[in-house]
């Protein structure tokens, strides 16, 4: 799931200047490290941290909307549908919120490959389907 | 560094459920969205992605002239299995030109349902190929439009050259119970496979 965060190239860090090692690398990305978008799949669940840290102004009003929508755990795809925004746009804002420590993200249950699949999970899904 | 601990901080997400997904695939207009809607506990939701998003191969965009207006729609539904487990169903975009999206969608899926319109099964041949080639477990669900099923499953299996391990189920994409049975057939297949593997390790 987790992919190393965005790392600037030497040129980005210092404009090519070797002495630029002293420059904080992320000063050039608005002082922020970007969580990878790969952290957010369509069925990653996001949850607002409770209680929310004090915060009044958002870069976009949508940030506030997202926080309200994920007061309870909600999948990224659902958020995008409720916000009527493309998933790719929502994910960028989720990166902001994750970075600010305002949400947590839970990756989907891993099912790739034989080792991850367990009989309990399958049985549970089967039983659940049997009830609908 | 601040960005290095982004993957699922444990404490606060304790209440978030596990999530799994199943794809509902098949050719254009075979009833995918109808099936998602029939079993979903919510009205199917839809997201639209503009096609200019980064990361697409240029090749994938070949033949798409109307770039400014083009979006890929993705519809999906949800089935809550329990407090701690939620199943999502994703209807894959049916038009062939959008099939590049299937790769992403398929990642991390439990498996897939390939839906077939009984009147024109060939429209789902490519979907069968897709999952077969990638080794993604799938079942074939034959949607008898107007509830009519002129062909027995064995005939359909033959015409699709499907191995015995792939279940073929007749269904009505508008009926909840029918779609539920299709999903159960998929899970049963996964359970069978799992059991086989555990019985003969290596
Ligand atoms: N009579 C009948 N109509 C159906 C059935 N399944 C779907 N339809 C209709 O067929 C049309 C296409 O169904 P959709 O569910 O939108 O098909 P789709 O596979 O999602 O289509 P695309 O996403 O465009 O590829 C709709 O008008 C449905 O109402 C069925 O079992 N019987
Ligand atoms: Mg559809």
CSV table of C-alpha atoms and ligand atoms in Angstrom, one decimal:
chain,number,residue,atom,x,y,z
A,1,UNK,CA,0.0,0.0,0.0
A,2,UNK,CA,2.4,2.6,1.2
A,3,UNK,CA,4.6,4.2,-1.4
A,4,UNK,CA,7.4,6.5,-0.5
A,5,UNK,CA,6.3,10.1,-0.3
A,6,UNK,CA,7.1,12.5,-3.1
A,7,UNK,CA,10.8,13.3,-3.1
A,8,UNK,CA,12.0,16.3,-5.0
A,9,UNK,CA,15.0,15.9,-7.4
A,10,UNK,CA,18.2,17.8,-6.6
A,11,UNK,CA,17.2,20.5,-9.0
A,12,UNK,CA,13.9,21.1,-7.3
A,13,UNK,CA,15.6,21.2,-3.9
A,14,UNK,CA,18.1,23.9,-4.6
A,15,UNK,CA,17.7,25.1,-8.2
A,16,UNK,CA,20.8,23.1,-9.0
A,17,UNK,CA,23.0,24.6,-6.2
A,18,UNK,CA,24.9,21.9,-4.2
A,19,UNK,CA,24.8,24.1,-1.2
A,20,UNK,CA,21.0,23.8,-1.4
A,21,UNK,CA,21.2,20.8,0.9
A,22,UNK,CA,20.5,23.2,3.6
A,23,UNK,CA,17.2,24.2,2.0
A,24,UNK,CA,14.3,22.4,3.4
A,25,UNK,CA,13.3,20.2,0.4
A,26,UNK,CA,9.6,20.7,0.7
A,27,UNK,CA,9.8,24.5,1.0
A,28,UNK,CA,9.3,24.3,-2.8
A,29,UNK,CA,6.2,22.2,-2.6
A,30,UNK,CA,4.4,24.7,-0.3
A,31,UNK,CA,6.3,23.2,2.6
A,32,UNK,CA,4.3,20.0,2.4
A,33,UNK,CA,5.3,16.4,1.8
A,34,UNK,CA,2.7,14.8,-0.4
A,35,UNK,CA,1.2,11.5,0.8
A,36,UNK,CA,1.1,9.3,-2.2
A,37,UNK,CA,-2.1,9.1,-4.1
A,38,UNK,CA,-1.5,5.3,-4.1
A,39,UNK,CA,-2.6,5.5,-0.5
A,40,UNK,CA,-6.1,6.0,-1.6
A,41,UNK,CA,-7.8,3.3,-3.6
A,42,UNK,CA,-11.5,3.5,-4.5
A,43,UNK,CA,-12.4,1.4,-1.4
A,44,UNK,CA,-9.9,2.8,1.0
A,45,UNK,CA,-12.0,4.0,4.0
A,46,UNK,CA,-11.3,7.4,5.4
A,47,UNK,CA,-12.4,8.7,8.8
A,48,UNK,CA,-12.2,12.1,10.2
A,49,UNK,CA,-10.2,12.2,13.5
A,50,UNK,CA,-12.3,12.8,16.5
A,51,UNK,CA,-12.3,15.4,17.9
A,52,UNK,CA,-11.1,17.5,15.0
A,53,UNK,CA,-8.2,19.8,15.7
A,54,UNK,CA,-9.1,23.5,15.7
A,55,UNK,CA,-9.2,24.8,12.2
A,56,UNK,CA,-11.2,27.6,10.6
A,57,UNK,CA,-10.0,28.2,7.1
A,58,UNK,CA,-9.7,25.6,4.3
A,59,UNK,CA,-7.9,25.9,1.0
A,60,UNK,CA,-11.2,24.8,-0.5
A,61,UNK,CA,-14.7,24.5,1.0
A,62,UNK,CA,-14.7,20.9,-0.2
A,63,UNK,CA,-12.1,20.1,2.5
A,64,UNK,CA,-14.7,21.0,5.1
A,65,UNK,CA,-17.4,19.0,3.2
A,66,UNK,CA,-15.1,16.0,3.1
A,67,UNK,CA,-14.5,16.1,6.8
A,68,UNK,CA,-18.2,16.3,7.5
A,69,UNK,CA,-18.9,13.4,5.1
A,70,UNK,CA,-16.3,11.2,6.8
A,71,UNK,CA,-17.3,11.8,10.4
A,72,UNK,CA,-18.1,8.1,10.1
A,73,UNK,CA,-15.9,5.8,8.0
A,74,UNK,CA,-16.6,6.1,4.3
A,75,UNK,CA,-15.0,4.7,1.1
A,76,UNK,CA,-13.2,7.1,-1.2
A,77,UNK,CA,-15.5,6.1,-4.1
A,78,UNK,CA,-18.5,7.0,-2.0
A,79,UNK,CA,-17.0,10.3,-1.0
A,80,UNK,CA,-16.4,11.2,-4.7
A,81,UNK,CA,-20.0,10.2,-5.6
A,82,UNK,CA,-21.5,12.3,-2.8
A,83,UNK,CA,-19.3,15.3,-3.6
A,84,UNK,CA,-20.0,14.9,-7.3
A,85,UNK,CA,-16.3,15.2,-8.0
A,86,UNK,CA,-13.9,13.0,-9.9
A,87,UNK,CA,-12.1,10.5,-7.7
A,88,UNK,CA,-8.7,11.9,-8.8
A,89,UNK,CA,-9.7,15.3,-7.4
A,90,UNK,CA,-11.1,14.0,-4.1
A,91,UNK,CA,-7.9,12.0,-3.6
A,92,UNK,CA,-5.8,15.1,-3.9
A,93,UNK,CA,-7.8,16.8,-1.2
A,94,UNK,CA,-7.7,13.6,0.9
A,95,UNK,CA,-3.9,13.9,0.7
A,96,UNK,CA,-4.1,17.4,2.1
A,97,UNK,CA,-6.3,16.2,5.0
A,98,UNK,CA,-4.2,13.2,5.7
A,99,UNK,CA,-1.1,15.3,5.8
A,100,UNK,CA,-2.8,17.8,8.2
A,101,UNK,CA,-3.6,14.9,10.5
A,102,UNK,CA,-7.3,15.4,10.1
A,103,UNK,CA,-8.3,12.1,8.7
A,104,UNK,CA,-7.1,8.5,8.9
A,105,UNK,CA,-7.1,6.1,6.0
A,106,UNK,CA,-7.6,2.4,6.1
A,107,UNK,CA,-6.5,0.4,3.1
A,108,UNK,CA,-8.8,-2.3,1.7
A,109,UNK,CA,-8.5,-5.9,2.8
A,110,UNK,CA,-5.7,-7.3,0.8
A,111,UNK,CA,-6.8,-10.1,-1.5
A,112,UNK,CA,-4.1,-10.3,-4.1
A,113,UNK,CA,-2.5,-13.7,-4.2
A,114,UNK,CA,-3.3,-16.9,-2.5
A,115,UNK,CA,-1.7,-16.0,0.8
A,116,UNK,CA,-3.9,-13.1,1.5
A,117,UNK,CA,-7.2,-14.8,0.9
A,118,UNK,CA,-8.5,-16.5,3.9
A,119,UNK,CA,-11.3,-18.9,4.2
A,120,UNK,CA,-12.8,-16.9,7.1
A,121,UNK,CA,-13.2,-13.9,5.0
A,122,UNK,CA,-14.8,-15.8,2.1
A,123,UNK,CA,-17.2,-17.6,4.5
A,124,UNK,CA,-18.1,-14.3,6.0
A,125,UNK,CA,-18.9,-12.7,2.7
A,126,UNK,CA,-20.9,-15.8,1.7
A,127,UNK,CA,-22.9,-15.7,4.9
A,128,UNK,CA,-23.5,-12.0,4.5
A,129,UNK,CA,-24.8,-12.5,0.9
A,130,UNK,CA,-27.0,-15.3,2.1
A,131,UNK,CA,-28.8,-12.8,4.4
A,132,UNK,CA,-29.7,-10.3,1.7
B,1,UNK,CA,9.9,13.0,7.6
B,2,UNK,CA,6.3,14.0,8.0
B,3,UNK,CA,5.0,12.2,5.0
B,4,UNK,CA,6.5,8.8,5.7
B,5,UNK,CA,3.8,7.5,8.0
B,6,UNK,CA,0.7,7.9,5.8
B,7,UNK,CA,-0.4,4.3,5.5
B,8,UNK,CA,-3.3,3.5,7.8
B,9,UNK,CA,-2.5,5.0,11.2
B,10,UNK,CA,-3.9,2.3,13.5
B,11,UNK,CA,-5.6,4.0,16.4
B,12,UNK,CA,-8.3,6.3,15.0
B,13,UNK,CA,-9.3,4.0,12.1
B,14,UNK,CA,-10.2,1.1,14.4
B,15,UNK,CA,-13.9,1.7,13.7
B,16,UNK,CA,-13.4,1.6,9.9
B,17,UNK,CA,-14.6,-1.7,8.4
B,18,UNK,CA,-12.5,-3.9,6.1
B,19,UNK,CA,-13.5,-3.4,2.5
B,20,UNK,CA,-13.5,-5.9,-0.4
B,21,UNK,CA,-14.7,-5.5,-4.0
B,22,UNK,CA,-16.1,-7.6,-6.8
B,23,UNK,CA,-16.3,-6.3,-10.4
B,24,UNK,CA,-19.4,-6.6,-12.5
B,25,UNK,CA,-18.0,-6.7,-16.1
B,26,UNK,CA,-19.2,-7.5,-19.6
B,27,UNK,CA,-19.9,-5.8,-22.9
B,28,UNK,CA,-21.8,-2.7,-23.6
B,29,UNK,CA,-25.3,-2.6,-22.3
B,30,UNK,CA,-25.5,-6.2,-21.0
B,31,UNK,CA,-27.0,-5.1,-17.6
B,32,UNK,CA,-24.1,-4.4,-15.4
B,33,UNK,CA,-25.5,-1.3,-13.8
B,34,UNK,CA,-28.8,-3.0,-13.4
B,35,UNK,CA,-27.2,-5.9,-11.6
B,36,UNK,CA,-25.3,-3.5,-9.3
B,37,UNK,CA,-28.5,-1.7,-8.5
B,38,UNK,CA,-30.4,-4.9,-7.9
B,39,UNK,CA,-28.2,-6.2,-5.0
B,40,UNK,CA,-26.8,-2.9,-3.6
B,41,UNK,CA,-28.2,-1.7,-0.3
B,42,UNK,CA,-27.9,1.9,-1.7
B,43,UNK,CA,-28.9,3.4,-5.0
B,44,UNK,CA,-25.9,2.8,-7.2
B,45,UNK,CA,-23.5,5.7,-6.9
B,46,UNK,CA,-21.7,7.1,-9.8
B,47,UNK,CA,-18.4,9.0,-10.2
B,48,UNK,CA,-17.2,10.5,-13.4
B,49,UNK,CA,-13.6,10.8,-14.2
B,50,UNK,CA,-12.3,13.2,-16.8
B,51,UNK,CA,-10.1,11.4,-19.3
B,52,UNK,CA,-7.3,13.8,-19.0
B,53,UNK,CA,-6.1,12.4,-15.6
B,54,UNK,CA,-2.4,11.8,-15.4
B,55,UNK,CA,-1.2,8.3,-15.7
B,56,UNK,CA,-3.1,7.1,-18.7
B,57,UNK,CA,-1.2,5.7,-21.6
B,58,UNK,CA,-1.4,7.8,-24.7
B,59,UNK,CA,-2.4,4.6,-26.5
B,60,UNK,CA,-5.4,4.2,-24.3
B,61,UNK,CA,-6.7,7.5,-25.5
B,62,UNK,CA,-6.5,6.6,-29.2
B,63,UNK,CA,-9.8,7.0,-30.9
B,64,UNK,CA,-11.1,9.3,-28.3
B,65,UNK,CA,-11.5,12.5,-30.3
B,66,UNK,CA,-13.8,14.4,-28.0
B,67,UNK,CA,-11.3,14.8,-25.2
B,68,UNK,CA,-12.7,17.8,-23.6
B,69,UNK,CA,-16.1,16.3,-23.0
B,70,UNK,CA,-15.0,12.7,-22.4
B,71,UNK,CA,-15.5,11.2,-19.0
B,72,UNK,CA,-15.5,7.6,-17.8
B,73,UNK,CA,-18.4,6.8,-15.6
B,74,UNK,CA,-18.1,4.3,-12.9
B,75,UNK,CA,-21.0,3.0,-11.0
B,76,UNK,CA,-20.9,1.1,-7.8
B,77,UNK,CA,-23.0,-0.3,-5.0
B,78,UNK,CA,-22.5,-1.5,-1.5
B,79,UNK,CA,-23.4,-4.5,0.6
B,80,UNK,CA,-22.7,-4.3,4.3
B,81,UNK,CA,-21.6,-7.8,5.3
B,82,UNK,CA,-21.2,-6.9,9.0
B,83,UNK,CA,-19.9,-4.1,11.3
B,84,UNK,CA,-16.4,-4.9,10.2
B,85,UNK,CA,-16.8,-5.9,6.5
B,86,UNK,CA,-18.3,-4.1,3.5
B,87,UNK,CA,-18.5,-5.5,0.0
B,88,UNK,CA,-18.4,-3.0,-2.9
B,89,UNK,CA,-19.6,-3.9,-6.4
B,90,UNK,CA,-18.1,-2.0,-9.3
B,91,UNK,CA,-19.8,-2.0,-12.7
B,92,UNK,CA,-17.0,-1.7,-15.2
B,93,UNK,CA,-17.4,0.8,-18.0
B,94,UNK,CA,-18.9,-1.2,-20.9
B,95,UNK,CA,-17.6,0.7,-23.9
B,96,UNK,CA,-14.5,-1.0,-25.2
B,97,UNK,CA,-12.6,2.2,-25.5
B,98,UNK,CA,-12.7,2.6,-21.7
B,99,UNK,CA,-11.4,-0.8,-20.9
B,100,UNK,CA,-8.0,0.5,-19.9
B,101,UNK,CA,-9.7,1.3,-16.7
B,102,UNK,CA,-10.4,-2.3,-16.0
B,103,UNK,CA,-6.7,-2.9,-15.1
B,104,UNK,CA,-6.9,-0.5,-12.2
B,105,UNK,CA,-10.3,-1.7,-11.1
B,106,UNK,CA,-9.2,-5.3,-11.1
B,107,UNK,CA,-6.4,-4.7,-8.6
B,108,UNK,CA,-7.4,-6.0,-5.2
B,109,UNK,CA,-10.7,-7.5,-6.4
B,110,UNK,CA,-11.9,-10.7,-4.9
B,111,UNK,CA,-13.1,-11.7,-8.4
B,112,UNK,CA,-15.5,-10.8,-11.1
B,113,UNK,CA,-18.9,-11.5,-12.6
B,114,UNK,CA,-18.8,-11.5,-16.4
B,115,UNK,CA,-22.4,-10.6,-17.4
B,116,UNK,CA,-23.6,-11.8,-20.8
B,117,UNK,CA,-26.6,-10.6,-22.8
B,118,UNK,CA,-28.1,-13.9,-23.9
B,119,UNK,CA,-29.1,-12.4,-27.2
B,120,UNK,CA,-25.5,-11.3,-28.1
B,121,UNK,CA,-23.0,-13.3,-26.0
B,122,UNK,CA,-20.1,-12.2,-28.3
B,123,UNK,CA,-20.3,-8.7,-26.7
B,124,UNK,CA,-18.8,-10.2,-23.6
B,125,UNK,CA,-16.1,-12.4,-25.1
B,126,UNK,CA,-13.4,-9.8,-24.5
B,127,UNK,CA,-14.4,-9.6,-20.9
B,128,UNK,CA,-14.0,-13.3,-20.5
B,129,UNK,CA,-10.5,-13.0,-22.1
B,130,UNK,CA,-9.6,-10.2,-19.8
B,131,UNK,CA,-10.1,-12.1,-16.6
B,132,UNK,CA,-8.9,-15.4,-18.0
B,133,UNK,CA,-5.6,-13.9,-19.1
B,134,UNK,CA,-5.0,-12.2,-15.7
B,135,UNK,CA,-5.9,-15.3,-13.7
B,136,UNK,CA,-8.7,-13.4,-11.9
B,137,UNK,CA,-11.4,-15.7,-10.7
B,138,UNK,CA,-14.8,-15.1,-12.4
B,139,UNK,CA,-18.2,-16.5,-13.0
B,140,UNK,CA,-20.2,-16.1,-16.1
B,141,UNK,CA,-23.8,-14.8,-15.5
B,142,UNK,CA,-26.2,-15.1,-18.4
B,143,UNK,CA,-28.7,-12.3,-18.3
B,144,UNK,CA,-31.8,-13.5,-19.9
B,145,UNK,CA,-33.4,-10.3,-21.1
B,146,UNK,CA,-37.1,-10.5,-20.6
B,147,UNK,CA,-36.4,-13.4,-18.3
B,148,UNK,CA,-35.9,-15.8,-21.2
B,149,UNK,CA,-33.2,-18.4,-21.2
B,150,UNK,CA,-33.1,-20.2,-24.6
B,151,UNK,CA,-29.8,-21.9,-24.0
B,152,UNK,CA,-28.8,-24.3,-21.3
B,153,UNK,CA,-25.6,-23.4,-19.4
B,154,UNK,CA,-23.6,-26.2,-21.0
B,155,UNK,CA,-24.2,-24.8,-24.4
B,156,UNK,CA,-23.1,-21.4,-23.3
B,157,UNK,CA,-20.0,-22.9,-21.6
B,158,UNK,CA,-19.1,-24.6,-24.9
B,159,UNK,CA,-19.6,-21.5,-27.0
B,160,UNK,CA,-17.4,-19.5,-24.7
B,161,UNK,CA,-14.9,-22.4,-24.4
B,162,UNK,CA,-14.9,-22.1,-20.6
B,163,UNK,CA,-13.3,-24.7,-18.4
B,164,UNK,CA,-15.4,-26.6,-15.9
B,165,UNK,CA,-13.9,-24.5,-13.1
B,166,UNK,CA,-15.7,-21.4,-14.3
B,167,UNK,CA,-19.3,-21.5,-13.1
B,168,UNK,CA,-22.0,-20.5,-15.6
B,169,UNK,CA,-25.2,-19.2,-13.9
B,170,UNK,CA,-28.5,-18.1,-15.5
B,171,UNK,CA,-29.8,-14.9,-14.0
B,172,UNK,CA,-32.1,-11.9,-14.3
B,173,UNK,CA,-30.1,-8.8,-13.6
B,174,UNK,CA,-33.2,-7.0,-12.4
B,175,UNK,CA,-33.8,-9.5,-9.6
B,176,UNK,CA,-32.0,-9.1,-6.3
B,177,UNK,CA,-32.2,-12.8,-5.3
B,178,UNK,CA,-30.9,-13.8,-8.7
B,179,UNK,CA,-28.0,-11.5,-8.6
B,180,UNK,CA,-27.2,-12.5,-5.0
B,181,UNK,CA,-27.0,-16.1,-6.2
B,182,UNK,CA,-24.5,-15.1,-8.9
B,183,UNK,CA,-22.3,-13.5,-6.3
B,184,UNK,CA,-22.6,-16.5,-4.0
B,185,UNK,CA,-21.6,-18.7,-7.0
B,186,UNK,CA,-18.4,-16.6,-7.3
B,187,UNK,CA,-17.6,-16.8,-3.6
B,188,UNK,CA,-18.2,-20.6,-3.7
B,189,UNK,CA,-15.8,-20.8,-6.5
B,190,UNK,CA,-13.2,-18.9,-4.5
B,191,UNK,CA,-13.8,-21.1,-1.5
B,192,UNK,CA,-13.4,-24.2,-3.7
B,193,UNK,CA,-10.2,-22.9,-5.1
B,194,UNK,CA,-8.9,-22.1,-1.7
B,195,UNK,CA,-9.7,-25.5,-0.4
B,196,UNK,CA,-8.1,-27.2,-3.4
B,197,UNK,CA,-4.9,-25.2,-2.9
B,198,UNK,CA,-4.7,-26.0,0.8
B,199,UNK,CA,-5.3,-29.6,0.1
B,200,UNK,CA,-2.4,-29.8,-2.3
B,201,UNK,CA,0.3,-27.3,-1.2
B,202,UNK,CA,3.0,-26.3,-3.7
C,1,LIG,N1,-35.8,-6.5,-20.1
C,1,LIG,C1,-34.6,-6.4,-19.5
C,1,LIG,N2,-33.9,-5.3,-19.5
C,1,LIG,C2,-32.8,-5.2,-18.9
C,1,LIG,C3,-32.2,-6.3,-18.2
C,1,LIG,N3,-31.0,-5.9,-17.7
C,1,LIG,C4,-30.8,-4.7,-18.1
C,1,LIG,N4,-31.9,-4.2,-18.8
C,1,LIG,C5,-32.0,-2.9,-19.5
C,1,LIG,O1,-31.0,-2.8,-20.5
C,1,LIG,C6,-30.4,-1.5,-20.5
C,1,LIG,C7,-28.9,-1.6,-20.3
C,1,LIG,O2,-28.7,-2.0,-18.9
C,1,LIG,P1,-27.5,-1.5,-18.0
C,1,LIG,O3,-27.7,-2.1,-16.7
C,1,LIG,O4,-27.5,0.0,-18.1
C,1,LIG,O5,-26.3,-2.1,-18.8
C,1,LIG,P2,-24.8,-1.8,-18.6
C,1,LIG,O6,-24.1,-3.1,-18.8
C,1,LIG,O7,-24.5,-1.1,-17.3
C,1,LIG,O8,-24.5,-0.8,-19.8
C,1,LIG,P3,-23.1,0.1,-20.0
C,1,LIG,O9,-22.6,0.5,-18.7
C,1,LIG,O10,-23.6,1.2,-20.8
C,1,LIG,O11,-22.2,-0.8,-20.7
C,1,LIG,C8,-31.2,-0.7,-19.5
C,1,LIG,O12,-32.2,0.0,-20.2
C,1,LIG,C9,-31.8,-1.7,-18.6
C,1,LIG,O13,-32.9,-1.3,-18.0
C,1,LIG,C10,-33.0,-7.5,-18.1
C,1,LIG,O14,-32.6,-8.5,-17.5
C,1,LIG,N5,-34.2,-7.5,-18.8
C,2,LIG,MG1,-23.5,0.6,-16.8
